[in-house]
């Protein structure tokens, strides 16, 4: 067998293989002998039928295909084993380059065979620069008014509603309305878009904001009309984007009686015994969230600068694995929130393919970050403290108690996770980051936790 290697684009190694006829003849003879020994042919005892009759019954093309399949698998495995340097970097399996139909038609056992195949390998990485970056990142300052909004939300949840007749609609009321939706061009009512005796929370997060704004100040029996565009998130979908008019008739108003913001209220919605302790906890949470977002912005800024210096051809195998992860993650999220029967109908082959297409840019971004961070780990010889690894593995196993977890695989994933964290920390420490006002930078990437992008991909494999 003669094997010629060729470097191909997209981090592939091509194998040009020439196989002597004796190999295929040996496989052919063994397959025919096995068929003759085991096949039951009418009129003959098992294993006693003439070879030619067995071949006629099975079909020469089918036998050729079986022999060719075994020959390809055997020679590819041998070729890979003979080229240890490629084997050590191989990702996934071989892809046949030569057309299989042509091979089946031209293949003759006992004659020499030539074919081409390729295999993905670990990419060659060039980082023109990986330290000393000067970048800007938005600083997210804590908005402590969020604490009052949170407490107000809890008050609304714990409130009681009482009928109101002596005042108009106010924010946070509960109103019952008849809702009609008209086509502005024709004046006709849109079927199934409206509803009678619809109960609405007077809150812009609960319904179409311009409708909520319009009904504030309206009294019982008032009719409010609002010109709008049928929104994307509402049903029926066929009306989305249509110019419409909402016609809202106020039928009843109920006001909310909010509980007092006292110690009793604090104890009823949390494990805190006083309203002061609850406020302190909520303020701490707001501050920590702001710090976390600022840190994510810093990480994203240096990672964007880092990957701009990266030269790499991403193998299709790694890209497909990343796409599989992203699609599984999104599918799991949706399945947890919708009816299982609906989920089964929803996730068609076409939808999954569309999800893969839409996730392609994000998968490429995540992979480039991971490859670049792995290169920093290698260049700077970053290592994992075994005691830290052991403790994190133990804590994770405790948290996942009862689930079927492979401890060795978990340790491998967490080791990679720690190395990624160290690479990001090293990158930030060796860069200059200027914090700027929130909203002053135009976002180039989606709002994701940049540092954890690669960690998530690794952890998902557990």
CSV table of C-alpha atoms in Angstrom, one decimal:
chain,number,residue,atom,x,y,z
A,1,UNK,CA,0.0,0.0,0.0
A,2,UNK,CA,1.3,3.4,-1.0
A,3,UNK,CA,0.1,6.5,0.9
A,4,UNK,CA,0.8,10.1,-0.1
A,5,UNK,CA,-0.1,12.9,2.3
A,6,UNK,CA,-1.3,16.4,1.3
A,7,UNK,CA,-2.0,19.4,3.4
A,8,UNK,CA,-5.5,20.7,2.5
A,9,UNK,CA,-7.5,23.9,3.5
A,10,UNK,CA,-9.7,24.0,6.6
A,11,UNK,CA,-7.1,22.2,8.7
A,12,UNK,CA,-7.4,18.9,6.8
A,13,UNK,CA,-4.8,16.3,5.8
A,14,UNK,CA,-5.5,14.5,2.5
A,15,UNK,CA,-4.6,10.8,2.0
A,16,UNK,CA,-3.9,9.6,-1.6
A,17,UNK,CA,-4.0,5.8,-1.2
A,18,UNK,CA,-3.0,3.1,-3.7
A,19,UNK,CA,-3.9,-0.4,-2.7
A,20,UNK,CA,-2.5,-3.5,-4.3
A,21,UNK,CA,-4.9,-6.0,-5.8
A,22,UNK,CA,-3.8,-8.8,-3.5
A,23,UNK,CA,-5.5,-7.0,-0.5
A,24,UNK,CA,-8.9,-6.8,-2.1
A,25,UNK,CA,-8.6,-10.3,-3.5
A,26,UNK,CA,-7.9,-11.7,0.0
A,27,UNK,CA,-11.0,-9.9,1.4
A,28,UNK,CA,-13.1,-11.0,-1.5
A,29,UNK,CA,-12.1,-14.6,-1.2
A,30,UNK,CA,-12.8,-14.6,2.6
A,31,UNK,CA,-16.2,-12.9,2.1
A,32,UNK,CA,-17.2,-15.5,-0.6
A,33,UNK,CA,-16.0,-18.4,1.5
A,34,UNK,CA,-18.0,-17.1,4.5
A,35,UNK,CA,-21.1,-16.7,2.4
A,36,UNK,CA,-20.7,-20.2,0.9
A,37,UNK,CA,-20.3,-21.7,4.3
A,38,UNK,CA,-23.3,-19.9,6.0
A,39,UNK,CA,-25.8,-19.3,3.2
A,40,UNK,CA,-28.9,-21.5,2.8
A,41,UNK,CA,-29.6,-22.1,-0.9
A,42,UNK,CA,-32.9,-24.0,-1.8
A,43,UNK,CA,-32.1,-27.5,-2.9
A,44,UNK,CA,-28.8,-27.7,-1.0
A,45,UNK,CA,-27.7,-28.3,2.5
A,46,UNK,CA,-26.3,-25.3,4.3
A,47,UNK,CA,-22.7,-24.7,3.2
A,48,UNK,CA,-22.9,-27.2,0.3
A,49,UNK,CA,-24.2,-25.0,-2.5
A,50,UNK,CA,-21.8,-24.2,-5.4
A,51,UNK,CA,-20.0,-20.9,-5.1
A,52,UNK,CA,-21.3,-19.6,-8.4
A,53,UNK,CA,-24.9,-20.3,-7.3
A,54,UNK,CA,-24.3,-18.4,-4.0
A,55,UNK,CA,-22.8,-15.5,-5.9
A,56,UNK,CA,-25.7,-15.4,-8.3
A,57,UNK,CA,-28.2,-15.4,-5.4
A,58,UNK,CA,-26.5,-12.7,-3.4
A,59,UNK,CA,-25.5,-10.5,-6.4
A,60,UNK,CA,-22.0,-9.6,-7.5
A,61,UNK,CA,-22.6,-5.8,-7.0
A,62,UNK,CA,-23.6,-6.3,-3.4
A,63,UNK,CA,-20.6,-8.5,-2.7
A,64,UNK,CA,-18.3,-5.9,-4.4
A,65,UNK,CA,-19.8,-3.2,-2.2
A,66,UNK,CA,-19.2,-5.1,1.0
A,67,UNK,CA,-15.7,-6.0,0.0
A,68,UNK,CA,-15.0,-2.3,-1.0
A,69,UNK,CA,-16.4,-1.0,2.3
A,70,UNK,CA,-14.2,-3.4,4.4
A,71,UNK,CA,-11.2,-2.6,2.2
A,72,UNK,CA,-11.6,1.2,2.6
A,73,UNK,CA,-12.0,1.0,6.3
A,74,UNK,CA,-9.0,-1.3,6.7
A,75,UNK,CA,-6.7,0.6,4.5
A,76,UNK,CA,-7.6,4.0,6.0
A,77,UNK,CA,-7.0,2.7,9.6
A,78,UNK,CA,-3.7,1.3,8.5
A,79,UNK,CA,-2.7,4.5,6.7
A,80,UNK,CA,-3.5,6.5,9.8
A,81,UNK,CA,-1.6,4.1,12.1
A,82,UNK,CA,1.5,4.4,9.8
A,83,UNK,CA,1.4,8.2,10.1
A,84,UNK,CA,1.5,8.7,13.9
A,85,UNK,CA,2.0,12.5,13.6
A,86,UNK,CA,-1.3,12.8,11.8
A,87,UNK,CA,-3.0,10.3,14.1
A,88,UNK,CA,-2.1,12.2,17.2
A,89,UNK,CA,-3.7,15.4,15.9
A,90,UNK,CA,-6.7,13.7,14.1
A,91,UNK,CA,-10.2,15.0,14.9
A,92,UNK,CA,-13.2,12.8,14.0
A,93,UNK,CA,-13.2,10.3,11.2
A,94,UNK,CA,-12.2,10.2,7.5
A,95,UNK,CA,-14.2,11.8,4.8
A,96,UNK,CA,-14.1,10.1,1.4
A,97,UNK,CA,-13.1,12.5,-1.3
A,98,UNK,CA,-13.3,10.1,-4.2
A,99,UNK,CA,-17.0,9.6,-5.3
A,100,UNK,CA,-18.2,6.3,-3.7
A,101,UNK,CA,-20.5,5.5,-6.6
A,102,UNK,CA,-17.7,5.7,-9.0
A,103,UNK,CA,-15.6,3.5,-6.8
A,104,UNK,CA,-18.3,0.8,-6.6
A,105,UNK,CA,-18.7,0.8,-10.4
A,106,UNK,CA,-15.0,0.7,-11.2
A,107,UNK,CA,-13.8,-1.6,-8.4
A,108,UNK,CA,-12.7,-5.1,-9.3
A,109,UNK,CA,-11.4,-7.5,-6.6
A,110,UNK,CA,-7.9,-8.5,-7.4
A,111,UNK,CA,-7.0,-5.2,-9.2
A,112,UNK,CA,-5.2,-2.3,-7.8
A,113,UNK,CA,-7.4,0.5,-6.3
A,114,UNK,CA,-6.7,4.2,-5.9
A,115,UNK,CA,-8.8,6.6,-3.9
A,116,UNK,CA,-8.5,9.8,-1.8
A,117,UNK,CA,-9.8,10.7,1.6
A,118,UNK,CA,-9.2,13.5,4.2
A,119,UNK,CA,-9.3,13.8,7.9
A,120,UNK,CA,-9.6,16.9,10.1
A,121,UNK,CA,-6.6,17.7,12.4
A,122,UNK,CA,-5.9,20.1,15.2
A,123,UNK,CA,-5.5,23.5,13.6
A,124,UNK,CA,-2.2,25.3,13.2
A,125,UNK,CA,-2.5,28.5,15.3
A,126,UNK,CA,-0.6,31.8,14.8
A,127,UNK,CA,-1.1,34.6,17.3
A,128,UNK,CA,0.7,37.6,16.0
A,129,UNK,CA,0.2,39.2,19.4
A,130,UNK,CA,-1.3,38.0,22.7
A,131,UNK,CA,-0.4,40.7,25.3
A,132,UNK,CA,-0.1,44.4,25.8
A,133,UNK,CA,-3.5,45.3,24.3
A,134,UNK,CA,-5.0,48.7,24.9
A,135,UNK,CA,-8.8,48.5,24.8
A,136,UNK,CA,-11.9,50.3,26.1
A,137,UNK,CA,-14.7,48.6,28.0
A,138,UNK,CA,-18.0,50.0,29.3
A,139,UNK,CA,-18.2,50.4,33.1
A,140,UNK,CA,-21.7,49.3,34.4
A,141,UNK,CA,-22.5,51.4,37.4
A,142,UNK,CA,-25.0,49.9,39.9
A,143,UNK,CA,-28.5,51.5,39.7
A,144,UNK,CA,-29.7,51.3,43.3
A,145,UNK,CA,-33.2,52.4,42.2
A,146,UNK,CA,-33.5,48.9,40.9
A,147,UNK,CA,-34.0,47.9,44.6
A,148,UNK,CA,-37.1,50.0,44.8
A,149,UNK,CA,-38.4,48.6,41.5
A,150,UNK,CA,-37.9,45.1,42.8
A,151,UNK,CA,-39.6,45.8,46.1
A,152,UNK,CA,-42.5,47.4,44.1
A,153,UNK,CA,-42.8,44.3,41.9
A,154,UNK,CA,-43.1,42.1,45.0
A,155,UNK,CA,-45.7,44.5,46.5
A,156,UNK,CA,-47.7,44.2,43.3
A,157,UNK,CA,-47.5,40.4,43.5
A,158,UNK,CA,-48.6,40.4,47.2
A,159,UNK,CA,-51.3,43.0,46.6
A,160,UNK,CA,-55.1,42.5,46.8
A,161,UNK,CA,-57.4,44.0,44.1
A,162,UNK,CA,-60.6,45.9,44.9
A,163,UNK,CA,-63.2,47.4,42.5
A,164,UNK,CA,-62.9,51.1,41.7
A,165,UNK,CA,-65.7,53.3,40.4
A,166,UNK,CA,-64.8,56.8,41.4
A,167,UNK,CA,-61.6,57.4,39.5
A,168,UNK,CA,-60.0,56.6,36.1
A,169,UNK,CA,-57.4,53.9,35.2
A,170,UNK,CA,-54.1,54.3,36.9
A,171,UNK,CA,-50.7,52.5,36.5
A,172,UNK,CA,-50.7,49.0,38.1
A,173,UNK,CA,-54.5,48.7,38.1
A,174,UNK,CA,-56.3,45.6,36.8
A,175,UNK,CA,-58.8,46.4,34.1
A,176,UNK,CA,-61.4,44.3,32.2
A,177,UNK,CA,-61.8,45.4,28.6
A,178,UNK,CA,-63.3,44.4,25.3
A,179,UNK,CA,-60.5,44.6,22.8
A,180,UNK,CA,-61.1,44.9,19.0
A,181,UNK,CA,-58.4,45.0,16.4
A,182,UNK,CA,-59.3,46.7,13.1
A,183,UNK,CA,-57.6,46.7,9.7
A,184,UNK,CA,-56.8,50.5,9.3
A,185,UNK,CA,-57.0,50.3,5.5
A,186,UNK,CA,-60.5,48.6,5.4
A,187,UNK,CA,-61.9,49.2,8.9
A,188,UNK,CA,-62.7,45.5,9.1
A,189,UNK,CA,-62.2,43.6,12.4
A,190,UNK,CA,-59.3,41.1,12.3
A,191,UNK,CA,-60.5,37.7,13.2
A,192,UNK,CA,-59.1,36.1,16.4
A,193,UNK,CA,-57.0,39.2,17.1
A,194,UNK,CA,-59.3,40.7,19.6
A,195,UNK,CA,-61.0,39.4,22.8
A,196,UNK,CA,-64.0,40.2,25.0
A,197,UNK,CA,-63.7,40.5,28.8
A,198,UNK,CA,-59.9,40.6,28.5
A,199,UNK,CA,-58.2,41.2,31.9
A,200,UNK,CA,-55.2,43.4,31.7
A,201,UNK,CA,-52.5,44.5,34.1
A,202,UNK,CA,-52.0,48.2,33.5
A,203,UNK,CA,-48.2,47.7,33.0
A,204,UNK,CA,-46.3,48.3,29.8
A,205,UNK,CA,-44.5,45.0,30.3
A,206,UNK,CA,-47.9,43.2,30.3
A,207,UNK,CA,-49.3,44.3,27.0
A,208,UNK,CA,-48.7,46.6,24.0
A,209,UNK,CA,-47.1,49.7,25.6
A,210,UNK,CA,-49.0,52.3,23.5
A,211,UNK,CA,-52.3,50.7,24.5
A,212,UNK,CA,-51.4,50.7,28.1
A,213,UNK,CA,-50.3,54.4,27.9
A,214,UNK,CA,-53.6,55.3,26.1
A,215,UNK,CA,-56.0,53.7,28.7
A,216,UNK,CA,-54.3,55.4,31.7
A,217,UNK,CA,-56.8,58.1,32.6
A,218,UNK,CA,-59.8,56.4,30.9
A,219,UNK,CA,-63.0,55.8,32.9
A,220,UNK,CA,-65.4,52.9,32.9
A,221,UNK,CA,-67.4,52.7,29.6
A,222,UNK,CA,-64.8,54.9,27.8
A,223,UNK,CA,-63.7,53.7,24.4
A,224,UNK,CA,-60.0,54.3,23.6
A,225,UNK,CA,-58.7,54.0,20.0
A,226,UNK,CA,-55.0,53.5,19.2
A,227,UNK,CA,-53.3,53.4,15.8
A,228,UNK,CA,-50.5,50.9,15.8
A,229,UNK,CA,-48.7,48.1,13.9
A,230,UNK,CA,-49.5,44.5,14.7
A,231,UNK,CA,-46.5,43.3,16.8
A,232,UNK,CA,-44.3,40.3,16.0
A,233,UNK,CA,-44.9,38.6,19.3
A,234,UNK,CA,-48.7,38.4,19.1
A,235,UNK,CA,-51.1,36.0,17.5
A,236,UNK,CA,-52.2,35.4,14.7
A,237,UNK,CA,-48.9,35.6,13.0
A,238,UNK,CA,-50.5,36.4,9.6
A,239,UNK,CA,-51.3,39.9,10.9
A,240,UNK,CA,-47.7,40.8,11.9
A,241,UNK,CA,-46.7,44.1,10.4
A,242,UNK,CA,-50.2,45.1,9.4
A,243,UNK,CA,-51.4,48.7,10.1
A,244,UNK,CA,-54.1,48.3,12.7
A,245,UNK,CA,-56.3,50.2,15.1
A,246,UNK,CA,-56.9,49.0,18.7
A,247,UNK,CA,-60.4,49.7,20.0
A,248,UNK,CA,-60.5,49.3,23.8
A,249,UNK,CA,-63.7,49.6,25.8
A,250,UNK,CA,-63.1,49.9,29.6
A,251,UNK,CA,-65.6,47.6,31.4
A,252,UNK,CA,-64.3,47.6,35.0
A,253,UNK,CA,-61.4,48.9,37.0
A,254,UNK,CA,-59.8,47.3,40.0
A,255,UNK,CA,-57.1,49.0,42.1
A,256,UNK,CA,-54.3,47.3,44.0
A,257,UNK,CA,-53.9,47.6,47.7
A,258,UNK,CA,-50.2,47.2,48.3
A,259,UNK,CA,-48.8,45.7,51.5
A,260,UNK,CA,-46.6,48.0,53.6
A,261,UNK,CA,-42.8,47.8,53.2
A,262,UNK,CA,-42.2,46.6,56.7
A,263,UNK,CA,-40.4,43.8,58.5
A,264,UNK,CA,-43.4,41.5,58.1
A,265,UNK,CA,-43.4,42.0,54.4
A,266,UNK,CA,-39.6,41.3,54.2
A,267,UNK,CA,-40.1,38.0,56.1
A,268,UNK,CA,-42.9,37.0,53.8
A,269,UNK,CA,-40.9,37.2,50.6
A,270,UNK,CA,-37.4,36.3,51.7
A,271,UNK,CA,-35.3,34.7,54.5
A,272,UNK,CA,-34.5,38.2,55.9
A,273,UNK,CA,-36.2,39.2,59.1
A,274,UNK,CA,-36.2,43.0,58.6
A,275,UNK,CA,-36.8,45.3,55.6
A,276,UNK,CA,-33.4,46.9,56.3
A,277,UNK,CA,-31.7,43.5,55.9
A,278,UNK,CA,-33.7,42.8,52.7
A,279,UNK,CA,-32.7,46.2,51.2
A,280,UNK,CA,-29.1,45.5,52.0
A,281,UNK,CA,-29.2,42.1,50.3
A,282,UNK,CA,-30.9,43.6,47.2
A,283,UNK,CA,-28.4,46.4,47.0
A,284,UNK,CA,-25.5,44.0,47.3
A,285,UNK,CA,-27.0,41.9,44.5
A,286,UNK,CA,-27.4,45.0,42.2
A,287,UNK,CA,-23.7,46.0,42.9
A,288,UNK,CA,-22.5,42.5,42.2
A,289,UNK,CA,-24.4,42.3,39.0
A,290,UNK,CA,-23.0,45.6,37.8
A,291,UNK,CA,-19.5,44.4,38.7
A,292,UNK,CA,-20.1,41.2,36.9
A,293,UNK,CA,-21.3,43.0,33.7
A,294,UNK,CA,-18.3,45.3,33.9
A,295,UNK,CA,-16.0,42.3,34.2
A,296,UNK,CA,-17.7,40.7,31.2
A,297,UNK,CA,-17.2,43.8,29.2
A,298,UNK,CA,-13.5,43.9,30.0
A,299,UNK,CA,-13.2,40.2,29.1
A,300,UNK,CA,-15.0,40.7,25.8
A,301,UNK,CA,-12.8,43.7,24.9
A,302,UNK,CA,-9.5,41.9,25.4
A,303,UNK,CA,-10.8,38.7,23.7
A,304,UNK,CA,-11.9,40.7,20.7
A,305,UNK,CA,-8.5,42.3,20.5
A,306,UNK,CA,-6.9,38.9,20.9
A,307,UNK,CA,-8.9,37.1,18.2
A,308,UNK,CA,-8.2,40.0,15.8
A,309,UNK,CA,-4.5,38.8,16.0
A,310,UNK,CA,-5.4,35.2,15.4
A,311,UNK,CA,-4.7,33.3,12.2
A,312,UNK,CA,-6.3,29.9,12.1
A,313,UNK,CA,-8.3,27.6,9.8
A,314,UNK,CA,-11.0,26.0,11.9
A,315,UNK,CA,-11.6,22.3,11.2
A,316,UNK,CA,-15.2,21.4,10.2
A,317,UNK,CA,-15.3,18.8,13.0
A,318,UNK,CA,-14.8,21.4,15.7
A,319,UNK,CA,-17.3,23.7,14.1
A,320,UNK,CA,-19.9,21.0,13.9
A,321,UNK,CA,-19.3,20.1,17.6
A,322,UNK,CA,-19.7,23.7,18.6
A,323,UNK,CA,-22.9,24.0,16.5
A,324,UNK,CA,-24.3,20.8,18.1
A,325,UNK,CA,-23.7,22.3,21.5
A,326,UNK,CA,-25.4,25.6,20.8
A,327,UNK,CA,-28.4,23.9,19.2
A,328,UNK,CA,-28.7,21.4,22.1
A,329,UNK,CA,-28.5,24.3,24.6
A,330,UNK,CA,-31.2,26.3,22.9
A,331,UNK,CA,-33.4,23.2,22.4
A,332,UNK,CA,-33.1,22.3,26.1
A,333,UNK,CA,-34.0,25.9,27.1
A,334,UNK,CA,-37.2,25.8,24.9
A,335,UNK,CA,-38.2,22.2,25.9
A,336,UNK,CA,-38.1,23.3,29.6
A,337,UNK,CA,-40.7,26.0,28.8
A,338,UNK,CA,-43.2,24.5,26.4
A,339,UNK,CA,-45.4,21.4,26.3
A,340,UNK,CA,-43.5,18.2,25.5
A,341,UNK,CA,-45.9,17.3,22.8
A,342,UNK,CA,-45.5,20.7,21.2
A,343,UNK,CA,-41.7,20.5,21.5
A,344,UNK,CA,-41.8,17.2,19.6
A,345,UNK,CA,-43.7,18.8,16.7
A,346,UNK,CA,-41.6,22.0,16.8
A,347,UNK,CA,-38.1,20.4,16.5
A,348,UNK,CA,-38.3,19.3,12.9
A,349,UNK,CA,-35.2,18.5,10.8
A,350,UNK,CA,-35.7,21.8,8.9
A,351,UNK,CA,-35.9,23.8,12.2
A,352,UNK,CA,-32.7,22.2,13.5
A,353,UNK,CA,-30.9,23.0,10.3
A,354,UNK,CA,-32.1,26.6,10.4
A,355,UNK,CA,-30.9,26.8,14.0
A,356,UNK,CA,-27.5,25.5,13.0
A,357,UNK,CA,-27.3,28.1,10.2
A,358,UNK,CA,-28.2,31.0,12.5
A,359,UNK,CA,-25.7,29.9,15.1
A,360,UNK,CA,-22.8,29.6,12.7
A,361,UNK,CA,-21.3,33.1,13.4
A,362,UNK,CA,-21.5,32.6,17.1
A,363,UNK,CA,-19.9,29.1,16.9
A,364,UNK,CA,-17.0,30.6,14.9
A,365,UNK,CA,-16.6,33.4,17.4
A,366,UNK,CA,-16.6,31.0,20.4
A,367,UNK,CA,-14.1,28.6,18.7
A,368,UNK,CA,-11.7,31.4,17.7
A,369,UNK,CA,-11.7,32.6,21.3
A,370,UNK,CA,-11.1,29.1,22.6
A,371,UNK,CA,-8.2,28.4,20.2
A,372,UNK,CA,-6.6,31.8,21.1
A,373,UNK,CA,-6.9,31.2,24.8
A,374,UNK,CA,-5.5,27.6,24.4
A,375,UNK,CA,-2.5,29.2,22.7
A,376,UNK,CA,-1.9,31.6,25.6
A,377,UNK,CA,-2.1,28.6,27.9
A,378,UNK,CA,0.5,26.8,25.9
A,379,UNK,CA,2.8,29.8,25.4
A,380,UNK,CA,2.7,30.9,29.0
A,381,UNK,CA,2.8,27.3,30.3
A,382,UNK,CA,-0.2,27.8,32.5
A,383,UNK,CA,-0.9,24.9,34.9
A,384,UNK,CA,-3.7,23.8,37.2
A,385,UNK,CA,-3.3,23.6,41.0
A,386,UNK,CA,-4.3,19.9,41.6
A,387,UNK,CA,-5.7,20.8,45.0
A,388,UNK,CA,-8.0,23.4,43.5
A,389,UNK,CA,-9.0,21.0,40.8
A,390,UNK,CA,-9.8,18.3,43.3
A,391,UNK,CA,-11.9,20.6,45.4
A,392,UNK,CA,-13.9,21.9,42.5
A,393,UNK,CA,-14.5,18.3,41.2
A,394,UNK,CA,-15.7,17.3,44.7
A,395,UNK,CA,-18.1,20.3,44.9
A,396,UNK,CA,-19.5,19.6,41.4
A,397,UNK,CA,-20.1,16.0,42.2
A,398,UNK,CA,-21.9,16.9,45.3
A,399,UNK,CA,-24.1,19.4,43.4
A,400,UNK,CA,-24.8,16.8,40.8
A,401,UNK,CA,-25.4,14.0,43.3
A,402,UNK,CA,-27.8,11.3,41.9
A,403,UNK,CA,-26.8,12.0,38.3
A,404,UNK,CA,-24.7,9.6,36.2
A,405,UNK,CA,-21.4,11.5,36.1
A,406,UNK,CA,-18.1,10.1,35.0
A,407,UNK,CA,-15.6,11.6,37.6
A,408,UNK,CA,-12.6,11.3,35.2
A,409,UNK,CA,-14.4,13.1,32.4
A,410,UNK,CA,-15.7,15.7,34.8
A,411,UNK,CA,-12.1,16.3,36.1
A,412,UNK,CA,-10.9,16.7,32.5
A,413,UNK,CA,-13.6,19.3,31.7
A,414,UNK,CA,-13.0,21.2,34.9
A,415,UNK,CA,-9.3,21.2,34.3
A,416,UNK,CA,-9.9,22.9,30.9
A,417,UNK,CA,-12.4,25.3,32.6
A,418,UNK,CA,-9.7,26.4,35.1
A,419,UNK,CA,-7.1,26.8,32.4
A,420,UNK,CA,-9.5,29.0,30.4
A,421,UNK,CA,-10.2,31.2,33.5
A,422,UNK,CA,-6.4,31.5,34.1
A,423,UNK,CA,-5.8,32.4,30.4
A,424,UNK,CA,-8.5,35.2,30.5
A,425,UNK,CA,-7.1,36.5,33.8
A,426,UNK,CA,-3.6,36.5,32.4
A,427,UNK,CA,-4.8,38.4,29.3
A,428,UNK,CA,-6.5,41.0,31.4
A,429,UNK,CA,-3.5,41.4,33.7
A,430,UNK,CA,-1.3,41.9,30.7
A,431,UNK,CA,-3.5,44.5,28.9
A,432,UNK,CA,-4.5,48.1,29.5
A,433,UNK,CA,-8.2,48.5,29.9
A,434,UNK,CA,-9.8,51.9,30.0
A,435,UNK,CA,-13.3,51.9,31.6
A,436,UNK,CA,-15.7,54.3,29.8
A,437,UNK,CA,-19.3,55.4,30.3
A,438,UNK,CA,-22.0,52.8,29.7
A,439,UNK,CA,-23.5,53.2,26.2
A,440,UNK,CA,-20.5,55.1,24.8
A,441,UNK,CA,-19.2,52.1,22.8
A,442,UNK,CA,-21.0,50.6,19.9
A,443,UNK,CA,-21.4,46.8,20.6
A,444,UNK,CA,-19.8,44.6,18.0
A,445,UNK,CA,-20.9,41.3,19.5
A,446,UNK,CA,-24.0,40.0,21.3
A,447,UNK,CA,-24.2,40.5,25.1
A,448,UNK,CA,-22.7,37.3,26.3
A,449,UNK,CA,-20.3,36.4,29.0
A,450,UNK,CA,-17.2,36.3,26.8
A,451,UNK,CA,-14.9,34.6,29.3
A,452,UNK,CA,-17.3,31.8,29.9
A,453,UNK,CA,-18.1,31.2,26.2
A,454,UNK,CA,-15.5,28.5,26.0
A,455,UNK,CA,-16.1,27.2,29.5
A,456,UNK,CA,-19.7,26.5,28.7
A,457,UNK,CA,-18.8,24.5,25.7
A,458,UNK,CA,-16.5,22.3,27.7
A,459,UNK,CA,-18.8,21.9,30.7
A,460,UNK,CA,-21.7,20.8,28.5
A,461,UNK,CA,-19.8,17.6,27.6
A,462,UNK,CA,-20.1,16.3,31.2
